[in-house]
Coordinates of C-alpha atoms in Angstrom, one line a residue:
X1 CA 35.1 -31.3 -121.4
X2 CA 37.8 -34.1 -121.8
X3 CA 40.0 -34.8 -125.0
X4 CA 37.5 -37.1 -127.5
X5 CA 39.7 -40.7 -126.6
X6 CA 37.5 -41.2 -129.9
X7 CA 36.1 -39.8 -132.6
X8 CA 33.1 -41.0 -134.6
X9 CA 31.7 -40.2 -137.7
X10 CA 28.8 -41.7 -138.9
X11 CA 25.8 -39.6 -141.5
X12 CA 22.6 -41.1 -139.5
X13 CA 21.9 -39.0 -136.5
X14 CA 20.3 -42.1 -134.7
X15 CA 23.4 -44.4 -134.8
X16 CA 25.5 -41.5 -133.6
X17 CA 23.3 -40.8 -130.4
X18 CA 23.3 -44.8 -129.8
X19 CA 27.1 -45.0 -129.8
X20 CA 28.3 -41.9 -128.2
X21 CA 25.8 -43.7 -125.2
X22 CA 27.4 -46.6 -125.4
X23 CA 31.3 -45.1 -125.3
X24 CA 30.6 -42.8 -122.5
X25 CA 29.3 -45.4 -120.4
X26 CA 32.7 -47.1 -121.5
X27 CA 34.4 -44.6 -120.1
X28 CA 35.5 -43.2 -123.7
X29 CA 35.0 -39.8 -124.0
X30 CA 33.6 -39.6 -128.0
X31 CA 32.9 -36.1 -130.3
X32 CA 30.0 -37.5 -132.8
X33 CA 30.3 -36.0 -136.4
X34 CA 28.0 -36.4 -139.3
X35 CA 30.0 -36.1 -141.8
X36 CA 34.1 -36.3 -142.2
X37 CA 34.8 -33.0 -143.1
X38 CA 33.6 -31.6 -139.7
X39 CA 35.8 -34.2 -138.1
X40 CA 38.7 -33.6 -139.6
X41 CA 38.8 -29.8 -138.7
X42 CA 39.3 -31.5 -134.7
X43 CA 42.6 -33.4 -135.8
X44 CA 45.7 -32.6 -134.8
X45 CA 48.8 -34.4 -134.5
X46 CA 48.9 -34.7 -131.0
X47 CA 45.3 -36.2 -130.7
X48 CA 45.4 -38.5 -128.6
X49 CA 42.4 -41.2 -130.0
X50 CA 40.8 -43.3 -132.6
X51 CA 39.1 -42.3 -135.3
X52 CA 35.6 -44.5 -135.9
X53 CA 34.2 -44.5 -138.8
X54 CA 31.8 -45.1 -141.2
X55 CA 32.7 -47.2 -144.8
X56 CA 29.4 -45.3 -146.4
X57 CA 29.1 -41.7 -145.9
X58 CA 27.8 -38.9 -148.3
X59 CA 30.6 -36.8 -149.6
X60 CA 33.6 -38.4 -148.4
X61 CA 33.6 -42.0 -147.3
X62 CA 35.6 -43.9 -144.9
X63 CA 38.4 -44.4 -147.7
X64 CA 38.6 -40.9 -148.3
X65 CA 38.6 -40.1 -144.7
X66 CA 41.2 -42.6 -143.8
X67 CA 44.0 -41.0 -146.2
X68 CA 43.0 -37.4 -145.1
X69 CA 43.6 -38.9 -141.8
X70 CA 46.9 -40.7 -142.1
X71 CA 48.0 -37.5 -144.1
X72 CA 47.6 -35.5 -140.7
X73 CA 49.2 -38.0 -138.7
X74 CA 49.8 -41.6 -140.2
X75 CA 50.2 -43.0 -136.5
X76 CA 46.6 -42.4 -136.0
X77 CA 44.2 -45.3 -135.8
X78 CA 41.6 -46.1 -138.1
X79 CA 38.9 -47.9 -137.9
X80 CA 36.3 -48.5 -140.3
X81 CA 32.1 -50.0 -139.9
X82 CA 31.8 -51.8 -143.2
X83 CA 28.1 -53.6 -144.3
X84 CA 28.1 -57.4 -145.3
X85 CA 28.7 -56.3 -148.7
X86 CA 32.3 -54.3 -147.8
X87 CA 34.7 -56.9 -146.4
X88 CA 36.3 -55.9 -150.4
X89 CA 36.3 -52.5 -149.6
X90 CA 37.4 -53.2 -146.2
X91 CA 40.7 -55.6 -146.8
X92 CA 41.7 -51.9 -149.2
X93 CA 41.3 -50.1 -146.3
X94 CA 43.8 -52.4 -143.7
X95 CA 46.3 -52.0 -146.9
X96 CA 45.5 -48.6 -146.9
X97 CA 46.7 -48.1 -143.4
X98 CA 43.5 -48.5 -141.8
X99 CA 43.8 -50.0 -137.7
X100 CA 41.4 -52.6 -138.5
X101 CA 37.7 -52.7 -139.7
X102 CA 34.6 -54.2 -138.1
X103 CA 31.0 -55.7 -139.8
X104 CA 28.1 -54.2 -139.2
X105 CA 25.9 -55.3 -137.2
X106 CA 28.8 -55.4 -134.6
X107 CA 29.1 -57.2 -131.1
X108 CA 29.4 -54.3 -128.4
X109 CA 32.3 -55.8 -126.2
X110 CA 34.3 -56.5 -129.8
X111 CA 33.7 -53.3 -130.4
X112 CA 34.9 -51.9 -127.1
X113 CA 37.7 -54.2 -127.1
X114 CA 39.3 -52.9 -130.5
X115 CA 38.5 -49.3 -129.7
X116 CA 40.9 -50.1 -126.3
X117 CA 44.0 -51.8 -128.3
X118 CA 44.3 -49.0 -130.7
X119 CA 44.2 -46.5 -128.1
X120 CA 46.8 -48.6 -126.2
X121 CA 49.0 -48.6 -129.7
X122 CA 48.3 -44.7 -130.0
X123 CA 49.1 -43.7 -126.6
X124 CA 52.4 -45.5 -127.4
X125 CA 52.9 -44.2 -130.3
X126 CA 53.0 -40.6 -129.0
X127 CA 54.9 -41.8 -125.9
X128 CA 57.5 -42.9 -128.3
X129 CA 57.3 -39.8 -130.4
X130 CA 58.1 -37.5 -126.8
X131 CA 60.9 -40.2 -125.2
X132 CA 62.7 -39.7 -129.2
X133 CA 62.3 -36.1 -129.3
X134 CA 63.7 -36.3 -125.6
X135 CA 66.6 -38.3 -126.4
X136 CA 67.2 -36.1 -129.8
X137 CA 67.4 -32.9 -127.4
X138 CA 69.4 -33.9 -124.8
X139 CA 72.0 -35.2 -127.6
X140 CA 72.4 -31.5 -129.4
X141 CA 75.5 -29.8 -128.6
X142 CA 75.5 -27.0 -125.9
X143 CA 74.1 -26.4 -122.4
X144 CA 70.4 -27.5 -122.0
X145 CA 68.4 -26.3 -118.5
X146 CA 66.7 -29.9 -117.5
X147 CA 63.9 -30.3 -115.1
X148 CA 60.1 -30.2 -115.0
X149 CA 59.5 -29.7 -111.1
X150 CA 57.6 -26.4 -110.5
X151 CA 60.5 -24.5 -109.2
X152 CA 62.8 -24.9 -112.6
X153 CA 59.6 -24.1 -114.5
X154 CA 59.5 -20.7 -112.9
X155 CA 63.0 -20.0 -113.8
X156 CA 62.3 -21.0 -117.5
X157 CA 59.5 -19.0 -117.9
X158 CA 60.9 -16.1 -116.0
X159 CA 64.0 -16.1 -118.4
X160 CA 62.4 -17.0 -121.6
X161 CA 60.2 -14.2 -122.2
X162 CA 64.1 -11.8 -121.9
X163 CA 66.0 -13.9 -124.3
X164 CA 65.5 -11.8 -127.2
X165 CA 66.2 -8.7 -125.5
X166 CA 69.6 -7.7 -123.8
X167 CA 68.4 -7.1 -120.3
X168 CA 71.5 -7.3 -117.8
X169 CA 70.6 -10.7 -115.2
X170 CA 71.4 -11.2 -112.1
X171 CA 71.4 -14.8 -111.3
X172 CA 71.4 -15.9 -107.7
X173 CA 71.8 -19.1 -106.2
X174 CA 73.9 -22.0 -104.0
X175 CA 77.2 -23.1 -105.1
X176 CA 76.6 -25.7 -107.6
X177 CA 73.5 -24.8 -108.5
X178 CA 73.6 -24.3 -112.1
X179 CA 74.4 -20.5 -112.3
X180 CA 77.1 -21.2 -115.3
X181 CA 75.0 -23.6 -117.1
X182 CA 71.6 -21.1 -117.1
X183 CA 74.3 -18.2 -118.0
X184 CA 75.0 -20.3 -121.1
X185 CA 71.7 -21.3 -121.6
X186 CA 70.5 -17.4 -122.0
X187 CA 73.7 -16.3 -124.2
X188 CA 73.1 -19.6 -126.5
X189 CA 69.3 -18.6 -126.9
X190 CA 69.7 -15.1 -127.6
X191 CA 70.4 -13.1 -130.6
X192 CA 74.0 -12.8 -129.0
X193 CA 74.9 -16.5 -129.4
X194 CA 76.5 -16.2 -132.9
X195 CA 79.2 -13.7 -130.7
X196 CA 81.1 -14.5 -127.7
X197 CA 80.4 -15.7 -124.6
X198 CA 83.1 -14.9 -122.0
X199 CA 83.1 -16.1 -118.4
X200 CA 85.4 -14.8 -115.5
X201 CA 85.1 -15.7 -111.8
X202 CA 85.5 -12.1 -109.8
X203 CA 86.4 -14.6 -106.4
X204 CA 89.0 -15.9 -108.6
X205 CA 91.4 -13.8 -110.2
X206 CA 93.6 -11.7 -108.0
X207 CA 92.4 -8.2 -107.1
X208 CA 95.6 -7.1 -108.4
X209 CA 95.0 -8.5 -112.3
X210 CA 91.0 -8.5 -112.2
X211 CA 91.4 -4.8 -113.6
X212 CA 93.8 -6.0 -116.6
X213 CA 91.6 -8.9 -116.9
X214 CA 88.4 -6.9 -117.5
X215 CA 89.4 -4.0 -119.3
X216 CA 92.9 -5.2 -121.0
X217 CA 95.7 -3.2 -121.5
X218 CA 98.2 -1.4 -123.7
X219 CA 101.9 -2.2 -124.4
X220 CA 103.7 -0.4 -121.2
X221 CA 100.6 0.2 -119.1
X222 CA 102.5 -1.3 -115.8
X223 CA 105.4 -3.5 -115.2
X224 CA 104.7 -6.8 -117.4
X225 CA 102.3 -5.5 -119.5
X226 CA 104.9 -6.2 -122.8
X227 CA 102.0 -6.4 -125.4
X228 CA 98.6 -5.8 -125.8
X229 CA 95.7 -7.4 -124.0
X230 CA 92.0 -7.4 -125.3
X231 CA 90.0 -7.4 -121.9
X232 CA 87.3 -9.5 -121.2
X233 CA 84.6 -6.9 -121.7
X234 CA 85.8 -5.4 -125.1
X235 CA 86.3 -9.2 -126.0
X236 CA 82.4 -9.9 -125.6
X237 CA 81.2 -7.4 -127.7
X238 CA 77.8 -8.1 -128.8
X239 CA 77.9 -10.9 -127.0
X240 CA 77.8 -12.2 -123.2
X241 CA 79.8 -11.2 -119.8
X242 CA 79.4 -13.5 -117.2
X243 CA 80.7 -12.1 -114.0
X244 CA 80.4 -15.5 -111.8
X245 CA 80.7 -14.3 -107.9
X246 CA 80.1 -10.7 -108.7
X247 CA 80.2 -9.9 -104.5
X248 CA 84.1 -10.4 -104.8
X249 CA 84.5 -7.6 -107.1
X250 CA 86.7 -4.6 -105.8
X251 CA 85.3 -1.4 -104.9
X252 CA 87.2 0.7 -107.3
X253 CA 86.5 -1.4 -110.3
X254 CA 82.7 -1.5 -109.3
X255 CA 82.9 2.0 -110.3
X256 CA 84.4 1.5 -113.4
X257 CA 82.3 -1.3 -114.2
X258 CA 79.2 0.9 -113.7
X259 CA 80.8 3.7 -116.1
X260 CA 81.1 1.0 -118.8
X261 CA 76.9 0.1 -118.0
X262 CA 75.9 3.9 -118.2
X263 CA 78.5 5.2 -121.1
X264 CA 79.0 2.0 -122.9
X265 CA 82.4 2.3 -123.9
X266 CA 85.3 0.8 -122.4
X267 CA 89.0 2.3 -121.8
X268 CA 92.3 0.1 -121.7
X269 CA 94.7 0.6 -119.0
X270 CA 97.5 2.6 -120.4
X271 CA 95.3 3.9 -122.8
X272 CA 92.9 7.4 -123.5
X273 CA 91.0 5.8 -126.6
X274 CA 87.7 4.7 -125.3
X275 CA 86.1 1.8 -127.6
X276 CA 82.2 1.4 -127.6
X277 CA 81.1 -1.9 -126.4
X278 CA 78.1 -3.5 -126.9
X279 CA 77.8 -6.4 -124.2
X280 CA 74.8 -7.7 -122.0
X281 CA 76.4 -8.5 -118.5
X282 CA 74.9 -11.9 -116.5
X283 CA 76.4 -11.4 -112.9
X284 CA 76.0 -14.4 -110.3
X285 CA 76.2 -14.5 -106.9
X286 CA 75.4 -16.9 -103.8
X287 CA 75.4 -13.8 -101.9
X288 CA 72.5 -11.4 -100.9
X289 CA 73.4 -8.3 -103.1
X290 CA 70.9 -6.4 -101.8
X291 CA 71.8 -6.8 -98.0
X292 CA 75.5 -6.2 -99.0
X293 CA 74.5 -2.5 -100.6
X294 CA 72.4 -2.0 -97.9
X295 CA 75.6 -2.2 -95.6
X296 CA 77.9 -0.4 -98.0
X297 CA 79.9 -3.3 -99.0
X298 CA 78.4 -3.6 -102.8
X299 CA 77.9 -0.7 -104.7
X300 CA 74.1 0.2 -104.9
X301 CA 73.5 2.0 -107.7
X302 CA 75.7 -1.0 -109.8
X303 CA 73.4 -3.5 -107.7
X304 CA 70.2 -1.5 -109.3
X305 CA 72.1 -1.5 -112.7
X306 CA 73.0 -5.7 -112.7
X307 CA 69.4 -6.8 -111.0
X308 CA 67.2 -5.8 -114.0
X309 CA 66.0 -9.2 -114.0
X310 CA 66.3 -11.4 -111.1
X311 CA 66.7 -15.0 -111.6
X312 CA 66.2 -17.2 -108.3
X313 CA 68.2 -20.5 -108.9
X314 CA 66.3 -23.3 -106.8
X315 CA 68.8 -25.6 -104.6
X316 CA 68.4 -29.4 -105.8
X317 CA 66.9 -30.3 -102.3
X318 CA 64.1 -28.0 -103.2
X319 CA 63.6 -29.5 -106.6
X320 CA 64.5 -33.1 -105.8
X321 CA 61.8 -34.8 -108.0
X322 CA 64.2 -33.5 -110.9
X323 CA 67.0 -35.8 -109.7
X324 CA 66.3 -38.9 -111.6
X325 CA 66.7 -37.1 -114.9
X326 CA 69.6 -35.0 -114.1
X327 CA 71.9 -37.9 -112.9
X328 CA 70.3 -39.9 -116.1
X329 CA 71.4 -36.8 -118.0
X330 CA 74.8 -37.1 -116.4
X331 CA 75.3 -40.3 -116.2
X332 CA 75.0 -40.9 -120.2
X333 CA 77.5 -38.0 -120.5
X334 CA 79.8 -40.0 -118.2
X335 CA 79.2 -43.2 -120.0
X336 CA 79.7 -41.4 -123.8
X337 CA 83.0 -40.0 -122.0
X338 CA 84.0 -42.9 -120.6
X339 CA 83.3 -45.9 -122.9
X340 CA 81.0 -47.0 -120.0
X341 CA 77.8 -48.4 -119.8
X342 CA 74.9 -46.3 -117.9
X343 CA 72.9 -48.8 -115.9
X344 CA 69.7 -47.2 -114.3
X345 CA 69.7 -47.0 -110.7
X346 CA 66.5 -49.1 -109.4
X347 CA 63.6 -47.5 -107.6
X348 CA 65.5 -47.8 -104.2
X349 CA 68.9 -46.3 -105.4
X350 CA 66.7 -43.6 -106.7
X351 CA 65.0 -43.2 -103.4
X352 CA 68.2 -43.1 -101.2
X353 CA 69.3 -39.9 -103.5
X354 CA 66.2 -37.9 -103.5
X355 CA 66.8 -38.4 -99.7
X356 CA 70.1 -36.9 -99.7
X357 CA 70.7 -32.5 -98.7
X358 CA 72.8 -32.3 -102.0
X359 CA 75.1 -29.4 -99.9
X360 CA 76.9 -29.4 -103.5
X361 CA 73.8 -29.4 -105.2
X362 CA 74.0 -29.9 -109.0
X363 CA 77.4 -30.5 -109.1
X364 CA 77.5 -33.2 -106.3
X365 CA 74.9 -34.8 -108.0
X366 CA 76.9 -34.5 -111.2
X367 CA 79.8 -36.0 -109.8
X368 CA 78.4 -38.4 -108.4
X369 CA 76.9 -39.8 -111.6
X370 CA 80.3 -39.5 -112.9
X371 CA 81.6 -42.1 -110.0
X372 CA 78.6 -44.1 -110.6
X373 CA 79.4 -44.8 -114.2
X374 CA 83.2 -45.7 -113.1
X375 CA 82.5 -47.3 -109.8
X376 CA 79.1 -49.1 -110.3
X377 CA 76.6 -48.8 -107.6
X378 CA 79.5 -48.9 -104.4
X379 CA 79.5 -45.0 -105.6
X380 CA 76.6 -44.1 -104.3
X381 CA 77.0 -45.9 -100.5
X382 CA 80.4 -46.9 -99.7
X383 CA 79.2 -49.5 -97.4
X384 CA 77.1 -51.1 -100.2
X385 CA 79.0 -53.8 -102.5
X386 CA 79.3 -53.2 -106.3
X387 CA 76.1 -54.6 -108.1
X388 CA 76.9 -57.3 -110.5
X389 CA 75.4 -58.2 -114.0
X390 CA 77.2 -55.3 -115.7
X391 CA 77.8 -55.2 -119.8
X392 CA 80.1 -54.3 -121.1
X393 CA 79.8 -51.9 -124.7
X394 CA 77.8 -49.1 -125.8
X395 CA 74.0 -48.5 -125.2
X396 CA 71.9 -49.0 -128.2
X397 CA 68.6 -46.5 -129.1
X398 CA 66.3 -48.9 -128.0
X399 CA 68.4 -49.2 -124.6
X400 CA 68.8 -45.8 -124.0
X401 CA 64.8 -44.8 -124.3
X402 CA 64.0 -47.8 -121.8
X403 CA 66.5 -46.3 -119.7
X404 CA 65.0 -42.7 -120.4
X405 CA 61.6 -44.0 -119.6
X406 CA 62.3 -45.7 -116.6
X407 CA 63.7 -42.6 -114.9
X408 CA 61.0 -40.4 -116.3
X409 CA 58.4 -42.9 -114.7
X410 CA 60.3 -42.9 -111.3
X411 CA 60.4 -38.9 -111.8
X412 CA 56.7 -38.4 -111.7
X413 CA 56.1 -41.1 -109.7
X414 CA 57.8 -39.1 -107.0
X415 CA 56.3 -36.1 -107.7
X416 CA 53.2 -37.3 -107.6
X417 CA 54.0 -39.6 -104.0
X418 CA 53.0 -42.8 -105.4
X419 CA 49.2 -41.4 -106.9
X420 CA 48.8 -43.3 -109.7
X421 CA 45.7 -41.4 -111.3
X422 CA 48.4 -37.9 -110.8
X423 CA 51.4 -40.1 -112.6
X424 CA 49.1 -41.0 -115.6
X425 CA 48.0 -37.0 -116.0
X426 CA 51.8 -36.0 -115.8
X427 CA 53.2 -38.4 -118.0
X428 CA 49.4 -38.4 -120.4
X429 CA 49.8 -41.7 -120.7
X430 CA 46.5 -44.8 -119.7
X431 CA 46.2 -46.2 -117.0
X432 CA 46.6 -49.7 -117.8
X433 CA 50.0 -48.5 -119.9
X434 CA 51.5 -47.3 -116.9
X435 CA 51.0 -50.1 -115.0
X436 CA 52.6 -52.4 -117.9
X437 CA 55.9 -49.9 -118.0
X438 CA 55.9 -50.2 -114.1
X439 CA 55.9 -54.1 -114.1
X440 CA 58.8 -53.7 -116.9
X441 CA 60.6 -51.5 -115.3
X442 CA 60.4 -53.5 -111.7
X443 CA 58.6 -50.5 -110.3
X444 CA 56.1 -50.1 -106.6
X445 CA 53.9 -47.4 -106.5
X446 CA 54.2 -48.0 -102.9
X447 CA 57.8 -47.3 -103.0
X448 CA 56.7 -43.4 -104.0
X449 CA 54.8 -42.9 -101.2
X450 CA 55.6 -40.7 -98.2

């Protein structure tokens, strides 16, 4: 059965039956209660209706009911059926909070009518509850993993359930992907994140140093080595190791690298002191690991001991209905940066990037926002002249969640190819308040579809 868009209480079984006929053939899915009690044990803060009500009920009336309402969620509409004799009673109740009230006998289309508009203000209310939330997330400090397409949810919920535990990862995925920002995203979730997290690209550092680098060294231990160094393993104890572009690692310090996994306990060069180390290692690679121990160019049995848990990272061209919020993402960074203004990119901007391969995937896309934000719209076509109209100065709150809702709009818009029943169950907002935000927002539904 649907969500109730209503809920109706009323203590006379007759006028109960007669109304929840009358809603469903409305369209307005209703749960009938005799008394308020039993109604309030369905309410939630995320219910998504109207309360109807009764003014005279045994036990608790419609006064009662309406603060036992508002005290679960105050942005919940209330609507009260007085008798001739209430109107009193019923100017209490609209000072009391309540929606509105409505004489009894009533006209049916009034009726219908009201019930419609405070669904329209709740179904905003709760769209403006998720859109602040939103914007109050994607403002915290540290890395956040964004994007609701199907393939980034299967990453989320194949890391989540790990995050309190200190399973070794192996992350794989195309350059630019995102395996950095997920590796930061598991350290800063994890009982770990209070220690350190310490990054170091194996394709990077010379195969000469990488040793040093990862284990340290003592006063003495080769030519150079003038003072101590704490390596980068001993340095993320009870923290994170993030070997980015583990395939580069050398052979010989694969092996010592698995001695650390198996014993735990690390040695300096120059040094006979081994020091117990508590680390959980997050190794990335855009390489097959598998295929290269297969052919003897990866160490197996440290391939066994890094893929515990596999984590697939998705390219962008497979997840391209999460473009518009990750350029939005990046393009407010840019702006905050910058002292810029983020202006949204129109339905047809949008379009022309969830067209693109994205070779560079995440961090194309991220530059790109960046050039956007300093270049206007030439950035994303060279050929194309800059757009004009732009202000100057800081977004405001009010700005920046129209600009948030516009892309989210355009995000499941594409998702859904232009189905405007699919957008409304994806975003859970009505029908009819879609369609306003799309004529706000200057948005087709035929633009979405294929």
């Amino acid at each position: 059965m649907n969500e109730p868009s209503v809920i109706f209480v009323d203590d006379d079984p007759h006028i109960l039956q007669a109304m929840a006929q009358s809603l469903t053939l409305e369209d307005l899915p209703v749960a009938c209660f005799e008394d308020a009690a039993s109604a309030l044990r369905t309410l939630g803060p995320e219910f998504e209706g109207v309360v109807l009500c009764d003014y005279n009920m045994p036990g608790m009336d419609g006064l009662d009911m309406l603060q036992q309402v508002r005290a679960v969620d105050d942005a919940i509409p209330v609507i009260i059926l007085t008798g001739q004799g209430d109107i009193s009673t019923a100017v209490t109740a609209m000072q009391q909070g309540a929606y509105d009230f409505i004489e009894k006998p009533f006209d049916h289309d009034e009726l219908i009518e009201l019930l419609r508009h405070a669904l329209e203000k709740r179904h905003l209310a709760l769209e403006n509850r998720r859109l602040k939330a939103q914007l109050r997330q994607m403002a915290k400090p540290g890395p956040r993993i964004l994007g609701n397409s199907p393939a980034m949810q299967r990453v989320l919920a194949t890391i989540h359930p790990i995050l309190e535990t200190s399973a070794n990862i192996l992350l794989h995925g195309e350059t630019g992907s995102g395996k950095d920002a997920l590796a930061r995203y598991i350290h800063e979730n994890s009982p770990r994140s209070a220690h350190n997290f310490v990054a170091i690209n194996c394709g990077a550092v010379p195969e000469n140093l990488i040793e040093s680098e990862l284990f340290g060294h003592e006063p003495g231990a080769f030519t150079g080595a003038d003072k101590l160094r704490i390596g980068k393993i001993e340095y993320a104890h009870q923290g994170t190791l993030f070997l980015d572009e583990v395939e580069s690692m050398p052979m010989p310090l694969q092996v010592k690298l698995l001695r650390v996994l198996e014993e735990r306990m690390v040695e300096r060069l120059g040094s006979n002191q081994v020091r117990p180390v508590d680390v959980r290692i997050i190794a990335a690679t855009k390489a097959d690991l598998k295929q290269l121990s297969d052919e003897g160019r990866f160490r197996q049995d440290l391939y066994y001991r890094l893929n515990v848990v596999k984590v697939d990272i998705p390219p962008l061209r497979e997840r391209k209905e999460d473009i518009p919020l990750l350029f939005h993402h990046f393009a407010l960074i840019a702006a905050a940066r910058y002292d810029r203004e983020s202006i949204p990119l129109d339905a047809s901007q949008t379009a022309r990037l969830m067209q693109r391969s994205w070779p560079g995937n995440v961090r194309e896309l991220r530059n790109l926002a960046e050039r956007y934000v300093l270049l206007g719209p030439a950035a994303l076509d060279e050929n194309e002249p800059a757009g004009a109209g732009n202000i100057s100065g800081r977004q405001t709150l009010a700005e920046m969640m129209d600009s948030f809702e516009r892309s989210a709009i355009i995000s499941a818009l594409n998702a859904c190819h232009g189905s405007i029943k699919d957008t409304m169950v994806q975003l859970g907002i009505a029908r009819k308040t879609l369609y306003d935000k799309m004529k706000k927002h200057g948005l087709d539904k035929a633009q979405f579809k294929d």
